[in-house]
Amino acid sequence: MSIRRLPETLVNRIAAGEVVERPASALKELVENALDAGARRIGVSLAGGGISGLSVTDDGIGIARDELPLALERHATSKLPDEHIEAVETLGFRGEALPSIASVATLAIESRQAGADGWSIRCDNGVLEAVQPCATPPGTRVRVDGLFARIPARRKFLRSERSEYAACLDIVRRLAMARPDVGFSLEHDGRRVLSLPPEQDREDRVAQLIDRELADNHVIVALEREGTMLTGVASLPTFHRGAADHQYLFVNGRPVRDKLLVGAVRGAYADFVARDRHPVLALFVDMPLGEVDVNVHPAKTEVRFRDPTFIRGMIVSGLRRALDQAGMRVVQQPDAASTALWQREFVPVEGETQAPIPPTFSPTFGGQAGWGRVREAQARFAGFEPAARAEAAEALPVASADHPLGVARGQVARTYIVAEAEDGLVIVDQHAAHERLVLERMRKALSNGAVARQTLLLPEVVELDEPACDRIEARVDELAELGLEVERFGPAAILVRAAPAMLGAGDIQGLVRDLGDDLAALGDAISLKGRLDLVAATMACHGSVRAGRVLSVPEMNALLREMEVTPHSGQCNHGRPTWIKLAHGDIEKLFGRH
Ligand code: ADP
Ligand code: MG
């Protein structure tokens, strides 16, 4: 076969394979174009998850009549300054997006420059039509209809309208977070989903997009090193979610995904947040253009840092510093001294300068980070704040062999139950234990039918983003079996009518929000019963016996008694012990009495 040049339409379609995978990727290109055009307000409208149609309207500089056909031509761009590809500051510059999209859909542009008339152009699956006059406000509107409608082989790879919509929402969120100075609105099937005014503060924008409660629960990150700036908003250690989906990274104003972020965040919060809990944050790195290559991937969501270790280090230090300044202690790494502490008096650690732990600081975890908890408890001792509470119970019961876990004598650091057993001192991690009990109770209840529910006096409304509501709605029956009676309440809220009785007066808001995250992590295929450990962990995390909660002596004893009769209660759902015992002999050794 002889070599021949590919026809333009075919070249565009091949490029479309890279640039346009789904409605969300087309949407990303269009919104980026609007930003590049200096828009102050951007309106996005979607139909059927963006599959049937999507449009992006901006009030930017517009496109001149003569340039409309050029905009749809491959490798035609207004953004490459003097062929210096390294110096590109705009989001686009390949001149590929519009012709690629237009080769696999119907694309229509209406545009008007200030002081000129409006013009429109259409391109139907690669076939360009003539420029027409049109009445339109200054700026540009680009409509894309019937993506892949003529290419069944590509269309069949699209997912449900719901998932395509979720991907579109994610794109708009990320870009809106990157540019709090620009107003954004998003409409899906005629319904307003987002409405963000221009000139917002970054904190407000991020909180409005991730979780409104973040507004009161964040620290500000700001660090500069060698010409690189790290800024952003990060949640307090006590505010976290069940998935790492709410961690956003931006490099030189572009939303990017990089595994580096997850690891660095984990490192920075290691002492504060359990391994299966994830802080919520948006971090912005601004660095010299030569230090980062944003041109790695055609869809440009990946970056290549010249020195990833440096960036990682900056994120860890920036976050730690911000958390420190918020009055949190960054506790030292575990070391041999932790255990040796048992053998010394508790004295304030030398050179201790941190402020006392504020009363709002309470450890919250999903049953992980046992050591973190021990260290936290130590920190409380070292930080002068007495955190132990011993309550004289009326008629103290006597420890007996019938009760191997003993009789509760008090609570330490609102986390550990201290009990006296016949043969020694027992320390129980109340949260880990409770998590385990919830799992075992659920197993038992399910084998007898369903988990008992407690109807709420007042149904509770939990506001969540739409994809999370969709996921919960799809599992209504399964959740009911697990004792949680919920129903959809408008587009972005869930109404909770009943909760599992075993949870007591728990935190319904947090529970439902985390279940939304859990379901995202599970995907559609796995049943909730199949991951009962996960559900139980999430439920226990928001139940009334969580870490950080003060328990009465009868409550503590009830927990101990239940543990004694529950199978596997000696280990938490993650395999760590839920209680430890110091035998009398061990205690004597500690005091040198042997
Ligand atoms: P690129 O963004 O890489 O230049 P595109 O195919 O996305 O390539 O767009 C081609 C050109 O069309 C751009 O360089 C720009 O000049 C023009 N253009 C596209 N969208 C807009 C818009 N919303 N406002 C003004 N000009 C636009
Ligand atoms: Mg572009």
Coordinates of C-alpha atoms and ligand atoms in Angstrom, one line a residue:
M1 CA 0.0 0.0 0.0
S2 CA 1.4 3.4 -0.8
I3 CA 1.6 6.2 1.7
R4 CA -1.1 8.8 1.6
R5 CA -2.1 11.8 3.7
L6 CA -5.1 11.2 5.9
P7 CA -8.1 13.5 5.1
E8 CA -8.6 16.3 7.6
T9 CA -11.9 14.9 9.0
L10 CA -10.2 11.6 9.8
V11 CA -7.2 13.4 11.5
N12 CA -9.7 15.3 13.6
R13 CA -11.5 12.2 14.6
I14 CA -8.2 10.6 15.6
A15 CA -7.4 13.6 17.7
A16 CA -10.9 13.5 19.1
G17 CA -10.0 10.0 20.5
E18 CA -7.5 11.7 22.7
V19 CA -9.2 15.0 23.5
V20 CA -12.9 14.0 23.7
E21 CA -13.6 10.8 25.6
R22 CA -16.9 11.8 27.1
P23 CA -19.1 14.9 27.6
A24 CA -17.0 16.0 30.6
S25 CA -13.8 16.2 28.5
A26 CA -15.5 18.3 25.9
L27 CA -17.0 20.5 28.6
K28 CA -13.5 20.9 30.2
E29 CA -12.1 22.2 26.9
L30 CA -15.0 24.7 26.4
V31 CA -14.8 26.1 29.9
E32 CA -11.1 26.4 29.6
N33 CA -11.5 28.3 26.4
A34 CA -13.9 30.7 28.1
L35 CA -11.4 31.2 30.9
D36 CA -8.7 31.9 28.3
A37 CA -11.0 34.4 26.7
G38 CA -11.0 36.4 30.0
A39 CA -14.6 35.6 31.0
R40 CA -15.9 37.1 34.2
R41 CA -19.0 34.9 34.2
I42 CA -19.4 31.4 32.7
G43 CA -22.7 29.6 32.3
V44 CA -22.8 25.9 31.7
S45 CA -25.9 24.1 30.7
L46 CA -26.2 20.3 30.4
A47 CA -28.9 18.0 29.0
G48 CA -29.0 14.3 29.8
G49 CA -25.7 14.3 31.6
G50 CA -24.1 16.2 28.7
I51 CA -24.7 13.3 26.3
S52 CA -27.7 14.9 24.6
G53 CA -26.2 18.4 24.7
L54 CA -24.1 20.9 26.5
S55 CA -23.3 24.5 26.2
V56 CA -20.9 27.0 27.6
T57 CA -21.6 30.7 27.6
D58 CA -19.1 33.3 28.5
D59 CA -18.7 37.1 28.5
G60 CA -15.1 37.0 27.3
I61 CA -13.4 38.7 24.3
G62 CA -15.4 36.9 21.6
I63 CA -14.2 35.7 18.2
A64 CA -14.0 37.9 15.1
R65 CA -16.1 37.0 12.1
D66 CA -13.1 36.0 10.0
E67 CA -11.7 33.9 12.7
L68 CA -14.8 31.7 13.3
P69 CA -13.9 29.2 10.6
L70 CA -10.3 29.2 11.8
A71 CA -11.3 28.4 15.3
L72 CA -12.7 25.1 13.9
E73 CA -9.5 24.4 12.0
R74 CA -7.0 22.0 13.3
H75 CA -3.8 23.4 14.9
A76 CA -5.2 26.9 14.6
T77 CA -4.8 28.8 17.9
S78 CA -4.6 32.4 19.1
K79 CA -2.6 31.3 22.1
L80 CA 0.9 30.3 21.2
P81 CA 3.1 33.3 21.7
D82 CA 6.0 33.3 19.1
E83 CA 6.2 29.6 19.0
H84 CA 7.5 29.4 22.6
I85 CA 5.6 26.4 23.9
E86 CA 7.3 26.6 27.3
A87 CA 6.0 30.0 28.0
V88 CA 2.3 29.2 27.6
E89 CA 0.1 30.6 30.3
T90 CA -3.3 29.9 28.9
L91 CA -5.1 26.7 29.5
G92 CA -5.3 25.7 25.8
F93 CA -2.8 26.1 23.0
R94 CA -2.9 23.0 20.8
G95 CA -5.7 24.3 18.7
E96 CA -7.2 20.9 18.7
A97 CA -10.3 21.0 20.9
L98 CA -12.9 22.6 18.8
P99 CA -12.1 20.8 15.6
S100 CA -11.9 17.5 17.4
I101 CA -15.3 18.0 19.2
A102 CA -16.8 19.2 15.9
S103 CA -15.7 16.0 14.2
V104 CA -17.8 13.8 16.5
A105 CA -20.8 16.0 17.3
T106 CA -22.7 19.0 16.1
L107 CA -20.9 22.1 17.3
A108 CA -22.3 25.6 17.0
I109 CA -20.5 28.8 18.0
E110 CA -22.2 32.2 18.5
S111 CA -19.9 35.0 19.2
R112 CA -19.6 38.7 19.3
Q113 CA -16.7 41.0 20.0
A114 CA -17.3 44.3 21.8
G115 CA -18.3 46.9 19.3
A116 CA -18.9 44.4 16.5
D117 CA -21.8 42.4 15.2
G118 CA -22.6 38.8 16.3
W119 CA -21.8 35.9 14.1
S120 CA -22.4 32.2 14.3
I121 CA -20.9 29.1 12.7
R122 CA -21.9 25.4 12.8
C123 CA -20.0 22.3 12.1
D124 CA -21.9 19.0 11.8
N125 CA -19.7 16.0 12.4
G126 CA -16.8 17.5 10.5
V127 CA -18.9 19.3 7.8
L128 CA -18.3 23.0 8.2
E129 CA -21.2 25.4 7.3
A130 CA -21.1 29.1 6.3
V131 CA -20.8 31.9 8.8
Q132 CA -24.2 33.6 9.6
P133 CA -25.1 36.8 11.3
C134 CA -26.8 36.3 14.7
A135 CA -28.0 38.4 17.6
T136 CA -26.0 37.6 20.7
P137 CA -24.6 39.4 23.7
P138 CA -20.8 40.1 23.7
G139 CA -18.9 37.0 24.4
T140 CA -19.2 33.5 23.1
R141 CA -21.6 30.6 23.4
V142 CA -20.5 27.1 22.2
R143 CA -23.1 24.4 22.0
V144 CA -22.3 20.7 21.5
D145 CA -25.2 18.4 20.6
G146 CA -25.4 14.7 20.1
L147 CA -21.8 13.7 21.0
F148 CA -20.8 10.5 19.2
A149 CA -24.4 10.2 17.9
R150 CA -23.0 9.2 14.5
I151 CA -20.2 7.0 16.0
P152 CA -21.9 4.1 17.8
A153 CA -18.6 2.5 18.5
R154 CA -17.6 5.4 20.7
R155 CA -21.0 6.2 22.0
K156 CA -21.4 2.8 23.6
F157 CA -18.4 3.5 25.8
L158 CA -20.4 6.4 27.5
R159 CA -21.7 5.5 30.9
S160 CA -25.1 6.3 32.3
E161 CA -26.4 9.9 32.2
R162 CA -25.9 9.9 35.9
S163 CA -22.2 9.1 35.7
E164 CA -21.6 11.4 32.8
Y165 CA -23.3 14.2 34.8
A166 CA -21.2 13.4 37.8
A167 CA -18.1 13.7 35.7
C168 CA -19.2 17.0 34.3
L169 CA -20.0 18.4 37.8
D170 CA -16.5 17.4 38.9
I171 CA -15.0 19.3 36.0
V172 CA -16.9 22.5 36.7
R173 CA -16.2 22.2 40.4
R174 CA -12.5 21.9 39.8
L175 CA -12.3 24.7 37.4
A176 CA -14.5 26.9 39.6
M177 CA -12.2 26.2 42.6
A178 CA -9.2 27.2 40.5
R179 CA -10.8 30.5 39.6
P180 CA -12.8 32.1 42.5
D181 CA -12.5 35.4 40.6
V182 CA -14.9 34.1 37.9
G183 CA -18.6 33.5 38.4
F184 CA -19.9 30.1 37.5
S185 CA -23.4 28.7 37.0
L186 CA -24.3 25.2 36.2
E187 CA -27.7 23.9 35.0
H188 CA -28.7 20.3 34.4
D189 CA -31.9 19.5 32.5
G190 CA -33.1 22.9 33.2
R191 CA -32.4 22.9 36.9
R192 CA -29.9 25.2 38.6
V193 CA -27.2 23.2 40.3
L194 CA -24.5 25.7 41.0
S195 CA -24.5 29.4 41.3
L196 CA -21.2 31.0 42.3
P197 CA -20.7 34.8 42.1
P198 CA -17.5 36.3 40.7
E199 CA -14.8 37.8 43.0
Q200 CA -15.3 35.2 45.8
D201 CA -12.7 34.6 48.4
R202 CA -10.9 31.4 47.8
E203 CA -12.0 29.9 51.2
D204 CA -15.6 30.7 50.5
R205 CA -15.5 29.3 47.0
V206 CA -13.8 26.1 48.2
A207 CA -16.3 25.7 51.1
Q208 CA -19.2 26.3 48.8
L209 CA -18.0 23.7 46.4
I210 CA -16.8 21.0 48.8
D211 CA -18.9 21.3 51.9
R212 CA -20.4 24.3 53.5
E213 CA -19.3 23.2 57.0
L214 CA -15.7 23.6 55.8
A215 CA -16.2 27.3 56.2
D216 CA -15.9 26.9 60.0
N217 CA -13.5 24.0 60.0
H218 CA -10.5 24.9 58.0
V219 CA -7.0 26.2 58.2
I220 CA -5.3 28.4 55.7
V221 CA -2.1 27.1 54.1
A222 CA 0.5 29.5 52.9
L223 CA 4.2 28.6 52.3
E224 CA 6.9 29.9 50.0
R225 CA 10.1 28.2 49.1
E226 CA 12.5 29.0 46.4
G227 CA 10.0 30.8 44.2
T228 CA 7.3 28.2 44.6
M229 CA 4.1 29.2 46.4
L230 CA 1.8 26.8 48.2
T231 CA -1.5 28.2 49.3
G232 CA -4.9 26.7 50.0
V233 CA -7.6 25.6 52.4
A234 CA -7.4 22.4 54.4
S235 CA -9.8 20.9 56.9
L236 CA -9.1 20.7 60.6
P237 CA -8.2 17.1 61.7
T238 CA -11.6 16.7 63.2
F239 CA -13.3 17.3 59.9
H240 CA -12.8 14.5 57.5
R241 CA -14.5 12.2 55.1
G242 CA -14.5 8.5 54.3
A243 CA -12.9 8.9 50.8
A244 CA -10.0 10.9 49.5
D245 CA -12.3 12.3 46.7
H246 CA -12.4 15.7 48.3
Q247 CA -8.7 16.6 47.9
Y248 CA -8.0 18.9 45.1
L249 CA -4.7 20.0 43.7
F250 CA -4.0 22.9 41.3
V251 CA -0.8 23.7 39.6
N252 CA -0.3 27.1 38.1
G253 CA -4.1 27.5 38.1
R254 CA -4.9 24.2 36.5
P255 CA -6.7 21.4 38.2
V256 CA -4.5 18.3 38.1
R257 CA -4.6 14.9 39.5
D258 CA -1.5 13.5 41.0
K259 CA -0.9 10.6 43.4
L260 CA 1.7 12.7 45.1
L261 CA -1.1 14.7 46.7
V262 CA -2.8 11.8 48.5
G263 CA 0.5 10.6 49.9
A264 CA 1.6 14.0 51.1
V265 CA -1.7 14.7 52.7
R266 CA -1.6 11.4 54.5
G267 CA 1.9 12.2 55.7
A268 CA 0.9 15.6 57.0
Y269 CA -2.2 14.4 58.9
A270 CA -0.7 11.0 59.9
D271 CA -0.9 11.8 63.6
F272 CA -4.3 13.4 63.6
V273 CA -6.6 11.4 61.3
A274 CA -7.1 7.7 61.1
R275 CA -5.8 6.0 58.0
D276 CA -9.2 5.3 56.6
R277 CA -10.4 8.9 57.1
H278 CA -9.4 11.7 54.7
P279 CA -9.1 15.4 55.2
V280 CA -10.8 17.7 52.8
L281 CA -8.7 20.3 51.0
A282 CA -7.8 22.3 48.0
L283 CA -4.1 23.2 47.5
F284 CA -2.7 25.6 45.0
V285 CA 0.9 25.3 43.8
D286 CA 2.3 28.2 41.8
M287 CA 5.7 27.7 40.4
P288 CA 8.1 28.8 37.7
L289 CA 6.9 27.4 34.3
G290 CA 10.2 25.6 33.8
E291 CA 9.7 23.5 37.0
V292 CA 6.7 21.7 35.7
D293 CA 5.5 20.2 32.5
V294 CA 1.7 20.4 32.1
N295 CA 1.9 19.1 28.6
V296 CA 2.2 15.5 29.5
H297 CA -1.4 14.4 28.7
P298 CA -3.6 15.7 25.9
A299 CA -6.4 16.3 28.4
K300 CA -3.9 18.0 30.6
T301 CA -5.0 16.7 34.0
E302 CA -1.6 15.2 34.7
V303 CA 1.6 17.1 35.3
R304 CA 5.2 16.2 35.6
F305 CA 7.2 18.0 38.3
R306 CA 10.9 18.5 37.8
D307 CA 11.4 17.8 41.5
P308 CA 8.4 15.9 42.9
T309 CA 10.2 15.4 46.3
F310 CA 10.4 19.1 46.7
I311 CA 6.7 19.6 46.1
R312 CA 5.8 16.7 48.3
G313 CA 7.9 18.2 51.1
M314 CA 6.3 21.6 50.6
I315 CA 2.8 20.1 50.9
V316 CA 3.7 18.2 54.0
S317 CA 5.4 21.2 55.7
G318 CA 2.7 23.7 54.5
L319 CA -0.1 21.6 56.0
R320 CA 1.7 20.8 59.2
R321 CA 2.6 24.4 59.8
A322 CA -1.0 25.5 59.1
L323 CA -2.3 22.8 61.5
D324 CA 0.2 23.9 64.2
Q325 CA -0.8 27.4 64.0
A326 CA -4.4 26.3 64.5
G327 CA -3.3 25.2 67.9
M328 CA -3.0 21.6 67.1
R329 CA 0.0 19.7 68.3
V330 CA 2.0 17.8 65.8
V331 CA 2.8 14.8 67.8
Q332 CA 6.2 13.1 67.4
Q333 CA 6.5 9.9 65.6
P334 CA 6.1 6.7 67.7
D335 CA 9.3 5.6 69.3
A336 CA 10.5 3.3 72.0
A337 CA 10.0 6.1 74.5
S338 CA 6.2 5.7 74.1
T339 CA 6.3 2.4 75.8
A340 CA 9.1 3.4 78.2
L341 CA 6.8 6.1 79.4
W342 CA 5.0 3.5 81.4
Q343 CA 8.1 3.1 83.4
R344 CA 8.6 6.8 84.3
E345 CA 6.6 9.4 86.0
F346 CA 4.5 11.5 83.6
V347 CA 6.3 14.8 83.5
P348 CA 5.8 17.6 81.1
V349 CA 8.0 17.1 78.0
E350 CA 10.9 19.5 78.1
G351 CA 10.8 22.6 76.0
E352 CA 7.1 22.2 75.6
T353 CA 5.8 25.5 74.2
Q354 CA 2.6 24.6 72.4
A355 CA -0.6 26.2 73.5
P356 CA -2.8 24.0 75.5
I357 CA -5.1 21.8 73.4
P358 CA -8.3 23.7 72.8
P359 CA -11.4 22.1 74.3
T360 CA -12.9 21.5 70.9
F361 CA -10.0 19.3 70.0
S362 CA -11.2 15.8 70.3
P363 CA -9.8 12.8 68.5
T364 CA -12.1 11.4 65.9
F365 CA -11.3 8.4 63.9
G366 CA -12.8 5.5 62.1
G367 CA -11.2 2.9 64.3
Q368 CA -7.7 3.2 63.0
A369 CA -4.5 4.8 64.2
G370 CA -4.4 3.0 67.5
W371 CA -0.9 4.4 68.0
G372 CA -2.0 7.9 67.0
R373 CA -4.5 7.6 69.8
V374 CA -2.0 6.6 72.4
R375 CA 0.2 9.4 71.3
E376 CA -2.7 11.8 71.5
A377 CA -3.5 10.6 75.0
Q378 CA 0.2 11.1 75.9
A379 CA 0.1 14.5 74.4
R380 CA -2.8 15.4 76.7
F381 CA -0.9 14.4 79.7
A382 CA 2.2 16.3 78.5
G383 CA 0.2 19.3 77.6
F384 CA -1.0 19.8 81.3
E385 CA -4.6 19.4 80.5
P386 CA -6.1 16.8 82.7
A387 CA -8.2 14.6 80.5
A388 CA -8.9 11.7 82.8
R389 CA -12.2 11.4 84.6
A390 CA -12.9 9.0 87.4
E391 CA -16.4 8.8 88.6
A392 CA -17.3 7.2 91.9
A393 CA -20.0 4.8 91.1
E394 CA -22.6 4.1 93.8
A395 CA -21.9 0.8 95.3
L396 CA -18.9 -0.2 93.3
P397 CA -19.3 -3.7 92.1
V398 CA -16.5 -6.1 92.9
A399 CA -14.3 -7.4 90.1
S400 CA -15.0 -11.1 89.6
A401 CA -13.8 -13.9 87.4
D402 CA -17.2 -13.8 85.6
H403 CA -16.2 -10.5 84.1
P404 CA -12.8 -10.9 82.5
L405 CA -12.9 -7.3 81.3
G406 CA -13.6 -6.1 84.8
V407 CA -15.5 -3.2 86.2
A408 CA -15.2 0.2 84.8
R409 CA -13.4 2.7 87.0
G410 CA -13.1 5.6 84.8
Q411 CA -12.4 7.1 81.4
V412 CA -9.1 8.5 80.1
A413 CA -8.8 11.1 77.3
R414 CA -12.5 10.5 76.5
T415 CA -11.2 7.5 74.5
Y416 CA -10.1 4.8 76.9
I417 CA -12.1 3.0 79.5
V418 CA -10.1 1.9 82.5
A419 CA -11.4 -1.1 84.2
E420 CA -10.4 -3.2 87.1
A421 CA -10.4 -6.9 86.6
E422 CA -9.8 -9.6 89.1
D423 CA -6.4 -10.2 87.7
G424 CA -5.2 -6.8 86.5
L425 CA -5.9 -3.5 84.9
V426 CA -7.8 -3.4 81.6
I427 CA -7.7 -0.5 79.1
V428 CA -10.4 -0.6 76.4
D429 CA -10.3 1.5 73.3
Q430 CA -14.0 2.5 73.4
H431 CA -14.3 3.4 69.7
A432 CA -12.6 0.4 68.3
A433 CA -14.6 -1.8 70.6
H434 CA -17.8 -0.2 69.7
E435 CA -17.1 -0.5 66.0
R436 CA -16.6 -4.2 66.4
L437 CA -19.8 -4.6 68.4
V438 CA -21.8 -2.8 65.8
L439 CA -20.4 -5.1 63.1
E440 CA -21.3 -8.2 65.1
R441 CA -24.7 -6.9 66.1
M442 CA -25.4 -6.2 62.5
R443 CA -24.3 -9.6 61.4
K444 CA -26.6 -11.2 64.0
A445 CA -29.6 -9.0 63.2
L446 CA -29.2 -9.6 59.5
S447 CA -29.2 -13.4 60.0
N448 CA -32.5 -12.9 61.9
G449 CA -34.1 -10.7 59.2
A450 CA -33.1 -7.0 59.4
V451 CA -31.5 -4.5 61.7
A452 CA -33.9 -2.8 64.2
R453 CA -34.6 0.8 63.5
Q454 CA -35.4 3.7 65.6
T455 CA -37.7 6.3 64.0
L456 CA -36.4 9.8 64.4
L457 CA -38.7 12.2 66.2
L458 CA -38.1 14.7 63.4
P459 CA -36.9 13.4 60.1
E460 CA -33.5 14.9 59.3
V461 CA -32.6 16.5 56.1
V462 CA -29.0 15.9 54.9
E463 CA -27.7 18.1 52.1
L464 CA -25.4 16.3 49.7
D465 CA -24.3 16.8 46.2
E466 CA -26.4 15.2 43.6
P467 CA -24.2 12.2 42.6
A468 CA -23.9 11.2 46.3
C469 CA -27.7 11.5 46.6
D470 CA -28.1 9.3 43.5
R471 CA -25.8 6.7 44.9
I472 CA -27.7 6.6 48.2
E473 CA -31.1 6.6 46.4
A474 CA -30.0 3.6 44.4
R475 CA -29.4 1.7 47.7
V476 CA -32.5 2.7 49.6
D477 CA -33.6 -0.9 50.0
E478 CA -30.3 -2.2 51.1
L479 CA -29.9 0.6 53.6
A480 CA -33.4 -0.1 55.0
E481 CA -32.3 -3.6 55.8
L482 CA -29.4 -2.1 57.7
G483 CA -31.7 0.0 59.7
L484 CA -31.4 3.3 57.9
E485 CA -34.6 4.5 56.4
V486 CA -33.9 7.2 53.9
E487 CA -35.6 8.8 50.9
R488 CA -34.6 11.3 48.3
F489 CA -35.5 14.8 49.2
G490 CA -35.2 17.0 46.2
P491 CA -32.2 17.0 43.9
A492 CA -29.5 17.5 46.5
A493 CA -30.7 16.2 49.8
I494 CA -31.7 13.0 51.6
L495 CA -34.4 12.7 54.2
V496 CA -33.6 10.3 57.0
R497 CA -36.6 8.9 58.8
A498 CA -35.1 6.2 60.9
A499 CA -31.6 5.1 62.0
P500 CA -30.3 1.8 63.3
A501 CA -31.4 1.6 66.9
M502 CA -28.1 0.2 68.0
L503 CA -26.4 3.6 67.2
G504 CA -28.2 5.5 69.9
A505 CA -28.4 9.2 69.4
G506 CA -25.7 9.4 66.8
D507 CA -24.6 12.0 64.2
I508 CA -27.0 11.3 61.4
Q509 CA -25.6 14.1 59.2
G510 CA -22.1 12.7 59.3
L511 CA -23.3 9.2 58.9
V512 CA -25.2 9.8 55.7
R513 CA -22.5 12.0 54.2
D514 CA -19.9 9.3 54.8
L515 CA -22.2 6.6 53.5
G516 CA -22.3 8.7 50.3
D517 CA -18.5 8.5 50.1
D518 CA -18.5 4.8 51.0
L519 CA -20.9 4.0 48.1
A520 CA -18.7 5.9 45.7
A521 CA -15.7 3.8 46.8
L522 CA -17.7 0.6 46.6
G523 CA -18.9 1.1 43.1
D524 CA -22.2 -0.5 41.9
A525 CA -21.2 -4.1 42.0
I526 CA -20.7 -4.9 45.6
S527 CA -23.6 -5.3 48.0
L528 CA -23.6 -3.4 51.3
K529 CA -23.9 -6.7 53.1
G530 CA -20.8 -7.9 51.3
R531 CA -18.9 -5.0 52.9
L532 CA -20.6 -5.0 56.2
D533 CA -17.3 -4.2 57.9
L534 CA -17.2 -0.9 56.0
V535 CA -20.8 0.0 56.8
A536 CA -20.4 -1.0 60.4
A537 CA -17.2 1.1 60.7
T538 CA -19.0 4.1 59.2
M539 CA -22.0 3.7 61.4
A540 CA -20.0 3.1 64.5
C541 CA -18.0 6.2 63.7
H542 CA -21.1 8.3 64.0
G543 CA -22.8 6.3 66.8
S544 CA -23.1 7.5 70.3
V545 CA -20.1 5.6 71.6
R546 CA -17.4 7.3 69.6
A547 CA -14.0 8.3 70.6
G548 CA -14.1 11.7 72.2
R549 CA -17.4 11.1 73.9
V550 CA -17.7 11.1 77.7
L551 CA -19.3 7.9 78.9
S552 CA -21.0 7.3 82.2
V553 CA -19.9 4.4 84.4
P554 CA -23.1 2.4 83.6
E555 CA -22.5 3.0 79.9
M556 CA -18.9 1.8 80.2
N557 CA -19.9 -1.3 82.1
A558 CA -22.6 -2.1 79.5
L559 CA -20.0 -1.9 76.8
L560 CA -17.6 -4.2 78.7
R561 CA -20.4 -6.7 79.4
E562 CA -21.4 -6.8 75.7
M563 CA -17.8 -7.3 74.7
E564 CA -17.6 -10.3 76.9
V565 CA -20.4 -12.0 75.1
T566 CA -19.7 -10.9 71.6
P567 CA -17.6 -13.1 69.3
H568 CA -14.3 -11.5 68.0
S569 CA -14.8 -8.5 70.3
G570 CA -11.1 -8.6 71.2
Q571 CA -10.1 -7.1 67.9
C572 CA -11.4 -4.2 66.0
N573 CA -12.6 -4.5 62.4
H574 CA -9.1 -3.8 61.2
G575 CA -7.4 -6.5 63.3
R576 CA -6.0 -4.4 66.1
P577 CA -6.8 -5.2 69.8
T578 CA -9.7 -3.4 71.3
W579 CA -8.4 -3.9 74.8
I580 CA -5.2 -4.6 76.6
K581 CA -4.7 -5.9 80.1
L582 CA -1.8 -5.2 82.5
A583 CA -1.7 -8.1 84.8
H584 CA -1.0 -7.4 88.5
G585 CA 2.4 -9.0 88.1
D586 CA 3.1 -6.5 85.2
I587 CA 2.1 -3.6 87.3
E588 CA 4.3 -4.7 90.2
K589 CA 7.2 -4.9 87.8
L590 CA 6.7 -1.4 86.7
F591 CA 7.0 -0.3 90.3
G592 CA 10.0 -2.4 90.9
R593 CA 8.2 -4.4 93.4
H594 CA 9.1 -7.8 92.1
Ligands
ADP1 P1 -6.9 26.2 21.8 O1 -7.7 26.6 23.0 O2 -5.9 25.2 22.1 O3 -6.3 27.4 21.1 P2 -9.4 25.4 20.6 O4 -9.7 24.5 19.6 O5 -9.9 25.1 22.0 O6 -7.8 25.5 20.7 O7 -9.8 26.9 20.2 C1 -9.3 27.4 19.0 C2 -9.3 28.9 19.1 O8 -10.7 29.4 19.1 C3 -8.7 29.5 20.3 O9 -7.3 29.7 20.2 C4 -9.4 30.9 20.5 O10 -8.8 31.8 19.7 C5 -10.8 30.6 19.9 N1 -11.8 30.4 20.9 C6 -12.3 29.2 21.3 N2 -13.2 29.4 22.3 C7 -13.3 30.7 22.6 C8 -14.0 31.5 23.5 N3 -14.9 31.0 24.3 N4 -13.9 32.9 23.4 C9 -13.0 33.4 22.5 N5 -12.2 32.7 21.7 C10 -12.4 31.4 21.7
MG2 MG -9.0 25.3 23.9

